[in-house]
Short mmCIF file of C-alpha atoms and ligand atoms in Angstrom, two decimals:
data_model
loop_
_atom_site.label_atom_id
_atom_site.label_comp_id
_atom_site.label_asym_id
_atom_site.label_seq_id
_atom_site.Cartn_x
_atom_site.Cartn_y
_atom_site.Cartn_z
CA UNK T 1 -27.09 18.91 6.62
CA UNK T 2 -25.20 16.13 8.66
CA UNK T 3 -22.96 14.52 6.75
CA UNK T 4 -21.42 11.46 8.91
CA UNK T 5 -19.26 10.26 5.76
CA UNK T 6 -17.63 13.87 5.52
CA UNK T 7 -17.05 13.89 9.52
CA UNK T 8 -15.12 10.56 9.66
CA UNK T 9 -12.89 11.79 6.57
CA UNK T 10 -12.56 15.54 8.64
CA UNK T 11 -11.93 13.38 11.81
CA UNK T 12 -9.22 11.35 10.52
CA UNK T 13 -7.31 13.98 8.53
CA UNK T 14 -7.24 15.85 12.36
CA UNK T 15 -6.03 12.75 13.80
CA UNK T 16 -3.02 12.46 10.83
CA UNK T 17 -2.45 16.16 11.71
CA UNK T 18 -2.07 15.75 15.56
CA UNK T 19 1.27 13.05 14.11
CA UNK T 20 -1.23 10.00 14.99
CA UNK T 21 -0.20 8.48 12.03
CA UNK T 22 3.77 9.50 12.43
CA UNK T 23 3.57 7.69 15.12
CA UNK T 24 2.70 4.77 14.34
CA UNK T 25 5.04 4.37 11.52
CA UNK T 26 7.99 5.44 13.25
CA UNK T 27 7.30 2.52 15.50
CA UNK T 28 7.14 0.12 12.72
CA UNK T 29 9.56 1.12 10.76
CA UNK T 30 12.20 0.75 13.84
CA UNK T 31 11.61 -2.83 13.16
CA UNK T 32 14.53 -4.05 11.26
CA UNK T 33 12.32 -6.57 9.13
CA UNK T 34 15.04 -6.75 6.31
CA UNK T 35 13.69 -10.28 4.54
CA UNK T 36 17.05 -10.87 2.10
CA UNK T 37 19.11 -11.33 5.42
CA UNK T 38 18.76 -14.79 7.34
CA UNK T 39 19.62 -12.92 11.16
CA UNK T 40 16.46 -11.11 10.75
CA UNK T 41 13.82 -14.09 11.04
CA UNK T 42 13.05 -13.28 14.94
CA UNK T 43 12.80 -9.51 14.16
CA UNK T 44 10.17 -10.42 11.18
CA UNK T 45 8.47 -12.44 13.96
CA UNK T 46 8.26 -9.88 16.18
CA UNK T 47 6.59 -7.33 14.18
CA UNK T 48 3.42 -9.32 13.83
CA UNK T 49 3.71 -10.68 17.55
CA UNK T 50 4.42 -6.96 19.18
CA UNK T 51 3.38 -4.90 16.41
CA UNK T 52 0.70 -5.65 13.98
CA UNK T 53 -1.78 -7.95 16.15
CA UNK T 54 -1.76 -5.54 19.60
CA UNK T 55 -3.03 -3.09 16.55
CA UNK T 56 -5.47 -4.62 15.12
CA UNK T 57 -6.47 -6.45 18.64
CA UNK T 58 -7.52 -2.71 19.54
CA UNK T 59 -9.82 -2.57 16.51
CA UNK T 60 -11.46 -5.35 17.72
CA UNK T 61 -10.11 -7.98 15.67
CA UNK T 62 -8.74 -12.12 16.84
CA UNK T 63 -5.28 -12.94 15.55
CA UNK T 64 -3.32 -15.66 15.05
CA UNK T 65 0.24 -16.98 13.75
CA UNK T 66 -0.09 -18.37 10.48
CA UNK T 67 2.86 -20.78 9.96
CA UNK T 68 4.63 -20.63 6.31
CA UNK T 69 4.19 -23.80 4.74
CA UNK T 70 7.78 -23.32 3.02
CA UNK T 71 10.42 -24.38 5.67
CA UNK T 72 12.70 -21.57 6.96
CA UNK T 73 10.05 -18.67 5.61
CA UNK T 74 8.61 -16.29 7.53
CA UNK T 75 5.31 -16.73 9.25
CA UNK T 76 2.17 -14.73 8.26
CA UNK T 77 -0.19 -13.14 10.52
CA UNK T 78 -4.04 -13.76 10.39
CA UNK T 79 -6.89 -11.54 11.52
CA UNK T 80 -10.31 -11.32 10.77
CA UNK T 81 -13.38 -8.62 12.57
CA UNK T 82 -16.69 -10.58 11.64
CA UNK T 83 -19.65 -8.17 12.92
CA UNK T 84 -22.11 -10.23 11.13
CA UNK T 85 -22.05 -13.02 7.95
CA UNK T 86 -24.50 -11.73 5.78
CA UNK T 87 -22.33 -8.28 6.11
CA UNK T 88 -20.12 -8.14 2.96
CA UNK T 89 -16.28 -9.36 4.02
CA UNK T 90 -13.15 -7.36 2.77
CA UNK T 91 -9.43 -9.29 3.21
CA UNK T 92 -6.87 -6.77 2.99
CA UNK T 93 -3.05 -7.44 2.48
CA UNK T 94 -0.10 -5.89 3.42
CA UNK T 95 3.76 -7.24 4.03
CA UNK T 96 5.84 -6.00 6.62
CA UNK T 97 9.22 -6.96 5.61
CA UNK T 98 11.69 -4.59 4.15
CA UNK T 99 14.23 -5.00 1.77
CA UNK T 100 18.07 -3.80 2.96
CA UNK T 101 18.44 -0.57 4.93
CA UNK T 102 22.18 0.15 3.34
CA UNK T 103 22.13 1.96 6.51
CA UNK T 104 25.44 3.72 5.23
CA UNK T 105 24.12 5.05 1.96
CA UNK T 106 21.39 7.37 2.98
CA UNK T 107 21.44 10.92 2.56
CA UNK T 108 22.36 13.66 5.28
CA UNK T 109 23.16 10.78 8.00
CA UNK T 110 19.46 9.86 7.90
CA UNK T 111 18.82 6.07 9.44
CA UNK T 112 16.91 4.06 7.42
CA UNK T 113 15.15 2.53 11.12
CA UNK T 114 13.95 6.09 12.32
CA UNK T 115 11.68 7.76 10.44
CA UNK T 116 12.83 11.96 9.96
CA UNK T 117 11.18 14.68 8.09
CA UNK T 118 12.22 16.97 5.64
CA UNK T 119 10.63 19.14 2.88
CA UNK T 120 7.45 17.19 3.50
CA UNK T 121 9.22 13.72 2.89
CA UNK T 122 8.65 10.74 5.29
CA UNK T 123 12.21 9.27 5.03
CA UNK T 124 12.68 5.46 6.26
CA UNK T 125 12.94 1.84 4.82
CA UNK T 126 9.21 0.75 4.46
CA UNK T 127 7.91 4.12 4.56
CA UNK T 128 6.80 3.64 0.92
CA UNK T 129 6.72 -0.29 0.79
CA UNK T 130 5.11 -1.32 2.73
CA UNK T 131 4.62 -0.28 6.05
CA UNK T 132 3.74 3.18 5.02
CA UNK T 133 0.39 1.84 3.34
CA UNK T 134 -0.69 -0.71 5.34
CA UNK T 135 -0.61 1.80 8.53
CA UNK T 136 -2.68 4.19 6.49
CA UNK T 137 -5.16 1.56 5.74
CA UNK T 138 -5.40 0.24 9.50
CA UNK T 139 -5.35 3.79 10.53
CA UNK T 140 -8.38 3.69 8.41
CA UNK T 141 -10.24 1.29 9.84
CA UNK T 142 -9.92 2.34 13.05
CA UNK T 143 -11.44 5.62 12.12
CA UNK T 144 -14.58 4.64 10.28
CA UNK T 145 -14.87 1.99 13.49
CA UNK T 146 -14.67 5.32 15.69
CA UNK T 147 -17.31 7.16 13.81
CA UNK T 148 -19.89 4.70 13.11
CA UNK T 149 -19.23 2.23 16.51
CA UNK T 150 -18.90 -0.36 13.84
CA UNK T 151 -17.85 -1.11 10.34
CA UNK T 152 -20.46 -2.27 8.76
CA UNK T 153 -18.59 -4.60 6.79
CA UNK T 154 -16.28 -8.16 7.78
CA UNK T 155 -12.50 -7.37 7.48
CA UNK T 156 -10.25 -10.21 7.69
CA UNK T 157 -6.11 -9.04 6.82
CA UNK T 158 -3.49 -11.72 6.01
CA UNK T 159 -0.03 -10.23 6.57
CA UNK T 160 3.30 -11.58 5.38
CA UNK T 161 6.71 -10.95 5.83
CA UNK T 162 8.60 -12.22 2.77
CA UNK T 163 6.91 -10.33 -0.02
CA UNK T 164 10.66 -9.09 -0.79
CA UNK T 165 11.93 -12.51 -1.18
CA UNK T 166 9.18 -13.76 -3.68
CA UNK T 167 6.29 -14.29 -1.05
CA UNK T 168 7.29 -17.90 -0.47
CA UNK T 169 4.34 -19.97 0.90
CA UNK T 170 1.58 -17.20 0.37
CA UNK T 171 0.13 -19.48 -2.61
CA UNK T 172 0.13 -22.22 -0.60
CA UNK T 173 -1.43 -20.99 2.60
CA UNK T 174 -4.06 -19.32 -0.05
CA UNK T 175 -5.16 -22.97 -1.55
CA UNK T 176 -4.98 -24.62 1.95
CA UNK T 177 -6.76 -21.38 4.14
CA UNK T 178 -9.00 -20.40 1.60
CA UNK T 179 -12.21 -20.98 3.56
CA UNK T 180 -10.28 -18.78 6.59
CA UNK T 181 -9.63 -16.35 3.25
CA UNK T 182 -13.01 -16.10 2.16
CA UNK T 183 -13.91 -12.66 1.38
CA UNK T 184 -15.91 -10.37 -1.34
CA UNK T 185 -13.11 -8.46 -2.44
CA UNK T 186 -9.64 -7.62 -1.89
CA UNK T 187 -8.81 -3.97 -1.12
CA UNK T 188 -5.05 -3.66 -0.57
CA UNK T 189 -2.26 -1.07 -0.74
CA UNK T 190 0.75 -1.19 -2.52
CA UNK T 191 3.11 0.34 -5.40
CA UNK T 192 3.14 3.50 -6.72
CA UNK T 193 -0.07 5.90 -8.03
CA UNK T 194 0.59 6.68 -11.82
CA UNK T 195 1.53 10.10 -10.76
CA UNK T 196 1.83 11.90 -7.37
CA UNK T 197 -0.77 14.22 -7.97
CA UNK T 198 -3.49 11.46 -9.59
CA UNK T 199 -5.15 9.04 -6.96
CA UNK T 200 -4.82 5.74 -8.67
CA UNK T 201 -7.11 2.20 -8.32
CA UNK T 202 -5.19 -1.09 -9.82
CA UNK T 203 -6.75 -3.66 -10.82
CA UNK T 204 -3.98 -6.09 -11.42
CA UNK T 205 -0.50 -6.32 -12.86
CA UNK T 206 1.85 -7.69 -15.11
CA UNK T 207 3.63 -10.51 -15.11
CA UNK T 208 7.51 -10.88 -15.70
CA UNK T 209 9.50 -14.08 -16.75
CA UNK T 210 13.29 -13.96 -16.49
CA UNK T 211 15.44 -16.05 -18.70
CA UNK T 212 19.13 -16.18 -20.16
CA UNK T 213 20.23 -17.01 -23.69
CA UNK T 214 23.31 -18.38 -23.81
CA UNK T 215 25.52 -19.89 -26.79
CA UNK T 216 28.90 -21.59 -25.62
CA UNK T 217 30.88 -22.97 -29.14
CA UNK T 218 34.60 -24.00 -27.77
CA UNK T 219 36.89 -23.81 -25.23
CA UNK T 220 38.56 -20.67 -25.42
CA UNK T 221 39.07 -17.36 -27.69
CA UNK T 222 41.01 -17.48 -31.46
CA UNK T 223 42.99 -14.57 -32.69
CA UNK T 224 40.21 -13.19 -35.31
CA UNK T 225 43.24 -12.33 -37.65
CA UNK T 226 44.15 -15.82 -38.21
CA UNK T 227 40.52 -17.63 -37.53
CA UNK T 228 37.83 -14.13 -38.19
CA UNK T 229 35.63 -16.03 -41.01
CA UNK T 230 36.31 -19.29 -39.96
CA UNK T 231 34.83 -19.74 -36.45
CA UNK T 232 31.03 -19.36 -36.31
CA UNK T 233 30.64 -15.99 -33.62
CA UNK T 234 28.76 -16.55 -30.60
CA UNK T 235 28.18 -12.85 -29.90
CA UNK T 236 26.96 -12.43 -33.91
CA UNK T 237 24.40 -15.32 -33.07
CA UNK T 238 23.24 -14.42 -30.09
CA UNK T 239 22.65 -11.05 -31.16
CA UNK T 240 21.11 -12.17 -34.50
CA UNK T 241 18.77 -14.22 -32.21
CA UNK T 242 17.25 -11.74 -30.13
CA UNK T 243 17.11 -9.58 -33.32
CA UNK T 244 14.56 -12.26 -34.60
CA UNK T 245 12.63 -12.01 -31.47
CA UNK T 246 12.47 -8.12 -31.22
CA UNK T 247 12.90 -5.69 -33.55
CA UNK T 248 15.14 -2.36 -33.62
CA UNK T 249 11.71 -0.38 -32.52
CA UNK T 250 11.33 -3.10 -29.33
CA UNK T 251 8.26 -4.54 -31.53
CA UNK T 252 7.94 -8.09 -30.08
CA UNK T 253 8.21 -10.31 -32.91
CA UNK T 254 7.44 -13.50 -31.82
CA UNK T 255 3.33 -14.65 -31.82
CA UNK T 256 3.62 -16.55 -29.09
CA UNK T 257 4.92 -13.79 -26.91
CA UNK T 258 2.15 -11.26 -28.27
CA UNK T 259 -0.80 -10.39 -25.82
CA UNK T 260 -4.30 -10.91 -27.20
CA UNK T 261 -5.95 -7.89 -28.67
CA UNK T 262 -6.54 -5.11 -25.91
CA UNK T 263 -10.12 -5.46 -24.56
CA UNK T 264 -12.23 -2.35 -25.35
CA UNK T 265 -13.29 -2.20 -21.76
CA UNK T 266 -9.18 -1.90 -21.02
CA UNK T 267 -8.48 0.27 -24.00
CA UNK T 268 -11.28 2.82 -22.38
CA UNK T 269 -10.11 3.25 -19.17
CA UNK T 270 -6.45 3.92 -20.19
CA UNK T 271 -7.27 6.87 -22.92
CA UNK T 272 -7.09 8.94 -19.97
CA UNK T 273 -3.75 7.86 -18.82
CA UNK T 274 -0.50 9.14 -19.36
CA UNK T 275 2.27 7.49 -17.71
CA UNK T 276 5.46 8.97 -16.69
CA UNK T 277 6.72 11.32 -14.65
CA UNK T 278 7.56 14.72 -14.49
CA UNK T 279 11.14 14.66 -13.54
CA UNK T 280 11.40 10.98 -15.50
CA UNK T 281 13.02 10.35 -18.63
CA UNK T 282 11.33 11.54 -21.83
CA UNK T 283 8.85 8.93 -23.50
CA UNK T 284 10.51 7.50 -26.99
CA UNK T 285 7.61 8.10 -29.13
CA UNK T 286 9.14 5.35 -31.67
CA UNK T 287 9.31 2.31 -29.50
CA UNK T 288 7.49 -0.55 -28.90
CA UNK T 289 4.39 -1.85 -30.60
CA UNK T 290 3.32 0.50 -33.18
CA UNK T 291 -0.75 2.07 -33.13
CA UNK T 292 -0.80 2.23 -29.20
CA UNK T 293 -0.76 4.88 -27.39
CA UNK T 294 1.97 4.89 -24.71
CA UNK T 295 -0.26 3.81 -21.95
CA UNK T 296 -1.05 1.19 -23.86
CA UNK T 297 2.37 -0.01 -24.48
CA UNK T 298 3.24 0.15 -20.89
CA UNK T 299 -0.38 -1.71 -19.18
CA UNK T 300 -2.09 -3.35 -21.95
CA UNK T 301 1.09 -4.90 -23.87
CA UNK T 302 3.97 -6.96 -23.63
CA UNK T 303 7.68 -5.98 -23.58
CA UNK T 304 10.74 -8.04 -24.31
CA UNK T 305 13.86 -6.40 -22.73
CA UNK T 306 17.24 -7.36 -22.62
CA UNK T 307 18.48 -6.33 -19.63
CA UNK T 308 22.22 -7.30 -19.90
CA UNK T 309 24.24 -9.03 -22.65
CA UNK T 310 27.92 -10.63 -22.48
CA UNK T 311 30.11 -11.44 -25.02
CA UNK T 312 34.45 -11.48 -24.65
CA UNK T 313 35.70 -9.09 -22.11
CA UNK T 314 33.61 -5.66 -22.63
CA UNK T 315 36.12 -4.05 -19.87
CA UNK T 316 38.79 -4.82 -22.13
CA UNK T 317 38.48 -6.35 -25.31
CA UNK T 318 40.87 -8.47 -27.51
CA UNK T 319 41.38 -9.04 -31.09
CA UNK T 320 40.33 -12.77 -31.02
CA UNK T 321 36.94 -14.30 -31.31
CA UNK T 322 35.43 -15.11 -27.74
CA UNK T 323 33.95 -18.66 -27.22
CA UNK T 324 30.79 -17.47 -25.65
CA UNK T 325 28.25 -15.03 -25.21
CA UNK T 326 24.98 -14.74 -23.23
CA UNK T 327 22.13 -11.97 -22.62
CA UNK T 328 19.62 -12.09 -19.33
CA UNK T 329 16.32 -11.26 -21.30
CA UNK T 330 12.84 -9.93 -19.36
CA UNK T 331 9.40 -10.78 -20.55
CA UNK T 332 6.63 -8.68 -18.90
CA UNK T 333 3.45 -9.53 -20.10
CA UNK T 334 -0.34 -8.60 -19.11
CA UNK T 335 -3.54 -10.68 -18.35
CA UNK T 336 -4.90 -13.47 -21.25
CA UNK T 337 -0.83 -14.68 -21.66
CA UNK T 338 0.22 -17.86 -19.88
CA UNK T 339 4.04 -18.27 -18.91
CA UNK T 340 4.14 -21.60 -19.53
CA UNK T 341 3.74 -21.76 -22.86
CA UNK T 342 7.01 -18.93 -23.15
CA UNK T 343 9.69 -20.57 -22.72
CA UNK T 344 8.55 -23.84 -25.71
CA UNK T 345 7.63 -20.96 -27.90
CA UNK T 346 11.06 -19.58 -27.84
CA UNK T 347 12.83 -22.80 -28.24
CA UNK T 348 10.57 -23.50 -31.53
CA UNK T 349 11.17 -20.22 -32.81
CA UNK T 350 14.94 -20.82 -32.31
CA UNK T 351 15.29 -24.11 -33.67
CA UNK T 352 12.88 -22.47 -37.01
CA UNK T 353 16.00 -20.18 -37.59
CA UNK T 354 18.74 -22.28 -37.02
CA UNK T 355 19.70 -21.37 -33.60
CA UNK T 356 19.54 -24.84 -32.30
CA UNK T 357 23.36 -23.96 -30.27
CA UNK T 358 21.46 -21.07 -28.03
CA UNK T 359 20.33 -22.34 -24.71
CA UNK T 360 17.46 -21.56 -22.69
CA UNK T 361 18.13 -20.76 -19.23
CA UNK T 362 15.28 -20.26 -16.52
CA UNK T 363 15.52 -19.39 -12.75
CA UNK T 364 14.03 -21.54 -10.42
CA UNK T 365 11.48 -19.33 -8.94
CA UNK T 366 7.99 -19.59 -10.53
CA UNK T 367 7.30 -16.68 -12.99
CA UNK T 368 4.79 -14.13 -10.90
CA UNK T 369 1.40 -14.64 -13.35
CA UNK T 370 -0.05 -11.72 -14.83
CA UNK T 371 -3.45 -10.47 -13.24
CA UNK T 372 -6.44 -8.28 -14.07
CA UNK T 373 -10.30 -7.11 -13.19
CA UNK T 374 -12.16 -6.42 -15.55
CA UNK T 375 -12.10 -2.55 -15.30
CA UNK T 376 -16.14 -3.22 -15.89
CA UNK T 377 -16.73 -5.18 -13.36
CA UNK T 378 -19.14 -3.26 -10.58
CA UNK T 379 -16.59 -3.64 -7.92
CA UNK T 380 -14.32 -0.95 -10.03
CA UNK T 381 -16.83 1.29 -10.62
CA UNK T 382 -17.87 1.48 -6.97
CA UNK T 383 -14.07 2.24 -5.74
CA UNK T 384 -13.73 5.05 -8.12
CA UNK T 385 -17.01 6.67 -7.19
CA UNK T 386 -15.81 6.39 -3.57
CA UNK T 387 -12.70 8.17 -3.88
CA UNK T 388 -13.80 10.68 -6.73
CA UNK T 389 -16.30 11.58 -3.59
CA UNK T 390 -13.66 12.61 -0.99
CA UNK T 391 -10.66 14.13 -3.92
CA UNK T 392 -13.11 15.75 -6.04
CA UNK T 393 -11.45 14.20 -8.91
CA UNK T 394 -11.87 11.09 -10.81
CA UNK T 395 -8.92 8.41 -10.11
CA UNK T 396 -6.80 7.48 -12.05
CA UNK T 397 -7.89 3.65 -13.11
CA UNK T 398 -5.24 1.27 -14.13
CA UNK T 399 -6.60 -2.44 -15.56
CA UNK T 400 -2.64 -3.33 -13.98
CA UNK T 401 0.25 -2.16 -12.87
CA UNK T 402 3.29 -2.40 -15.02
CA UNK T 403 5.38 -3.67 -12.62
CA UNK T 404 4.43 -7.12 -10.38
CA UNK T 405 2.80 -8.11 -7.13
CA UNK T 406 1.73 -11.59 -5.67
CA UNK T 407 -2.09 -10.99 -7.07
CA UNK T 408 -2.37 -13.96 -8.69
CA UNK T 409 -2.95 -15.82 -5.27
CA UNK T 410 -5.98 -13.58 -4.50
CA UNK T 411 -7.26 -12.98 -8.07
CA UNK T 412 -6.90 -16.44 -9.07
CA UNK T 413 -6.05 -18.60 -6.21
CA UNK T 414 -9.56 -17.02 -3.88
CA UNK T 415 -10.96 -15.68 -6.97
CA UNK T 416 -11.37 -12.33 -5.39
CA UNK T 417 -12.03 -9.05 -7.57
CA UNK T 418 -9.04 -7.36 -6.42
CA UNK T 419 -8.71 -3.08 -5.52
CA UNK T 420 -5.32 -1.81 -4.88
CA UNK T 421 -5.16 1.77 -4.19
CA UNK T 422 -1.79 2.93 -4.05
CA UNK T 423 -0.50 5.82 -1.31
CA UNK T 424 3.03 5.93 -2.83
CA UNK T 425 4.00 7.42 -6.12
CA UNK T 426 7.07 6.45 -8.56
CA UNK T 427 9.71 8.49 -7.56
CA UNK T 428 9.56 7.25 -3.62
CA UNK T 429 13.08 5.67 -3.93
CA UNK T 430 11.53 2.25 -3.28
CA UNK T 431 13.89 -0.59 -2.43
CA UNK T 432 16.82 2.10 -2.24
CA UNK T 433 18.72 4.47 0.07
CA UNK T 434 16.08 7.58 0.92
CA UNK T 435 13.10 5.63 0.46
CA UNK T 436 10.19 8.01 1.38
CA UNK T 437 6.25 8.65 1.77
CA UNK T 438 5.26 12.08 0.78
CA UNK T 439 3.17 13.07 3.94
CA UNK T 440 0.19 14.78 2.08
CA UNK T 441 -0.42 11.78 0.05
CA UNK T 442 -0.35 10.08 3.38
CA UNK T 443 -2.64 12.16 4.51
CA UNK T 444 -4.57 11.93 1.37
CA UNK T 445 -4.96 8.18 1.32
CA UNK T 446 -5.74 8.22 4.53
CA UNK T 447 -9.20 10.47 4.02
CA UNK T 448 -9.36 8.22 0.45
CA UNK T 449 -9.43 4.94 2.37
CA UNK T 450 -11.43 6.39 6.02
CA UNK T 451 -14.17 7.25 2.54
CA UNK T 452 -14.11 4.09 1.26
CA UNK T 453 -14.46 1.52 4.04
CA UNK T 454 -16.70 4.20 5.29
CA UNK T 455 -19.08 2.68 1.70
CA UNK T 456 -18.33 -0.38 2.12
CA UNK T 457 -19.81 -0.18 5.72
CA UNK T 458 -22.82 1.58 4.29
CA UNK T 459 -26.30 -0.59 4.13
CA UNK T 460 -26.28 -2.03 0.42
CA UNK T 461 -23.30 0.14 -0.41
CA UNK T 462 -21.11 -3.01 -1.63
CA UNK T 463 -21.89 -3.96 -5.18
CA UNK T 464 -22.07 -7.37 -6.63
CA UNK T 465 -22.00 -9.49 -3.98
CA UNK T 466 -23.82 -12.59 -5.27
CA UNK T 467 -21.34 -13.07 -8.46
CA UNK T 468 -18.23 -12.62 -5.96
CA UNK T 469 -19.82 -15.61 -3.68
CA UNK T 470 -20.40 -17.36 -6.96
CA UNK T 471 -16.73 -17.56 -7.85
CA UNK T 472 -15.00 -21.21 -6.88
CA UNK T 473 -12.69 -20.50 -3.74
ZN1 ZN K 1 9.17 -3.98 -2.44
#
């Protein structure tokens, strides 16, 4: 029986085998596209004027420049392959820049601009995030476009190069380009799978909001001998404060920073999930929200963490009772919570307990919002059918990642159902020296995503197209 599906998937796994796809990546990842450093803004340029749209010009598609609407930021590049309007349209993302190379720190005198091999380990800086997966998912393209002459489907990508500096201007091009952004659905690549050996789908993620606490009574620090019992503690407070907010079990205790009940549709697709890792640290079976399970705690829940907390001179401390302390506190939080309403909340349920001398800090940046599909909605259904075809094995569906991406401008911003399918996996060393792509996953993802634009292309094989039109862009 012919079986043109299982040929493109057999035809690009030979083409990752004959080091097509090793090539390409070592050419991109010589691009030193490190975002955090100011020198780099011609070399960020570059890789969408040399790199990316000569690519994707050979599959056929126009590009163009997209200027960032935040002066000084990095431009974003445009393309779009229409074979037909009434053809469903997929936008894909990707970002090319990089964080730092630490070009000093790697392991065994590797460079972090030159991809090498060991042990079945793509080493480099973007092998992982995110050059790795978006060359998988244009290598992808070009080999269902190969097999079937065409795609049977519009693909439009929007490419930006500041992702690792808080995607400045990718909102804003979103709300003013949305009729240039007008797709079906978003199928992207990025982040980890929940386990190396589990093909994942993601659906969304969390969102995080960063703040400090900080209580500041008097000018300096009083020997405790002479003044312990007198002087109100700032440390005491401060910790006495965040005890009110979270309890000794990390059980959030303020309402206001409390998801909504888990939807049964999200509670469903995560009883088959178990997160961590094998070589990870051990799961505390005692922590966090009592009655969920632990994928539950970690993608259907909120978590308050304090991630660092100051008081007198840890490194060497005094007998006298310091002026000030202050803690940098982390609020992740999932679909159905809006940030703006954080920050009031905690004020009110300060000033409640008589903590009216902490102070609310909050960084400039706008909180990244939480996101989620419905892991109903057709569009989810119709990805995991696709790849359980080509793995033999049903994916792993998660409603969102626990960690954060920029989805909010195409969830919410173009209203897109959104797809990620991750090709990286949580022990990649991501945003550190020996970052890394595991070349069979590579491999994998590339026969999971050749599969599933090889669907999409397929007459009536998109679901749901008339509700994603529907939504406002
Ligand atoms: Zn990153």
């Amino acid at each position: 029986m012919p079986n043109p599906r299982r040929d493109a998937i057999e035809a690009a796994a030979a083409w990752f085998d004959a080091g097509g796809m090793l090539a390409d990546l070592r050419r991109r990842v010589a691009f030193r596209t490190e975002s955090q450093d100011r020198q780099r803004a011609a070399e960020l340029a570059r890789y969408l004027t040399e790199e990316i749209g000569p690519s994707v010009e050979q599959l056929g598609f126009r590009w163009s420049v997209w200027e960032n609407p935040v002066a000084g930021a990095p431009p974003m590049l445009f393309a779009e392959r229409i074979e037909d309007p009434s053809l469903p349209t997929m936008l894909s993302y990707g970002h090319g820049d990089v964080v730092a190379g630490y070009d000093d720190q790697w392991a065994d005198g590797r460079s972090p601009w030159d991809v090498s091999e060991s042990a079945g380990r793509w080493y480099g800086r973007g092998t992982a995030d995110n050059k790795g997966q978006h060359t998988i998912n244009l290598a992808a393209l070009g080999q269902v476009l190969t097999a079937r002459g065409q795609l049977g489907f519009n693909a439009k990508l929007l490419l930006e190069m500041g992702e690792e500096v808080g995607s400045p201007g990718l909102r804003e091009l979103c709300q003013t380009r949305a009729q240039a952004l007008r797709a079906d659905v978003l199928i992207a690549s990025d982040g980890p799978r929940l386990r190396s050996d589990r093909p994942t789908i993601f659906l969304g993620t969390r969102g995080a909001l960063n703040f400090d606490l900080a209580v500041d009574l008097r000018k300096g620090a009083h020997h405790s001998g002479n003044w312990g019992g007198l002087l109100a503690n700032p440390g005491t407070m401060l910790a006495n404060a965040i005890a009110s907010m979270v309890d000794a079990h990390g059980r959030i205790l303020v309402d206001a920073l409390r998801p909504p009940p888990i939807p049964d549709s999200v509670r469903r697709a995560l009883a088959d999930i178990e997160p961590g890792e094998p070589a990870g640290p051990a799961i505390d079976a005692d922590w966090g929200e009592p009655g969920l399970t632990p994928a539950e705690r970690v993608f259907a829940w909120n978590a308050l963490e304090v991630l660092a907390f100051r008081t007198g001179n840890p490194e060497r401390p005094v007998n006298a009772i310091p002026p000030r302390a202050s803690a940098h506190l982390q609020l992740r939080f999932v679909a159905g919570c809006d940030w703006r309403a954080f920050v009031p909340a905690i004020r009110a349920h300060l000033d409640l307990r008589g903590f009216t001398k902490i102070e609310i800090g909050q960084e400039d940046a706008e909180p990244m919002a939480a996101t989620r599909l419905d892991p109903d909605d057709p569009w989810v259904g119709w990805a995991a059918a696709s790849v359980e075809a080509t793995c033999s094995a049903r994916p792993a569906i998660l409603p969102n990642l626990g960690g954060s991406l920029p989805n909010d401008c195409f969830a919410d911003v173009l209203g897109l159902p959104t797809i990620w399918v991750p090709h990286s996996y949580p022990a990649c060393s991501q945003h550190a020296p020996d970052e890394h792509l595991l070349a069979h996953l590579a491999r994998e993802g590339l026969m999971i995503m050749t599969g599933l634009l090889w669907d999409l292309g397929e007459p009536g094989g998109a679901p749901n197209r008339d509700r994603a039109r529907a939504r406002p862009t």
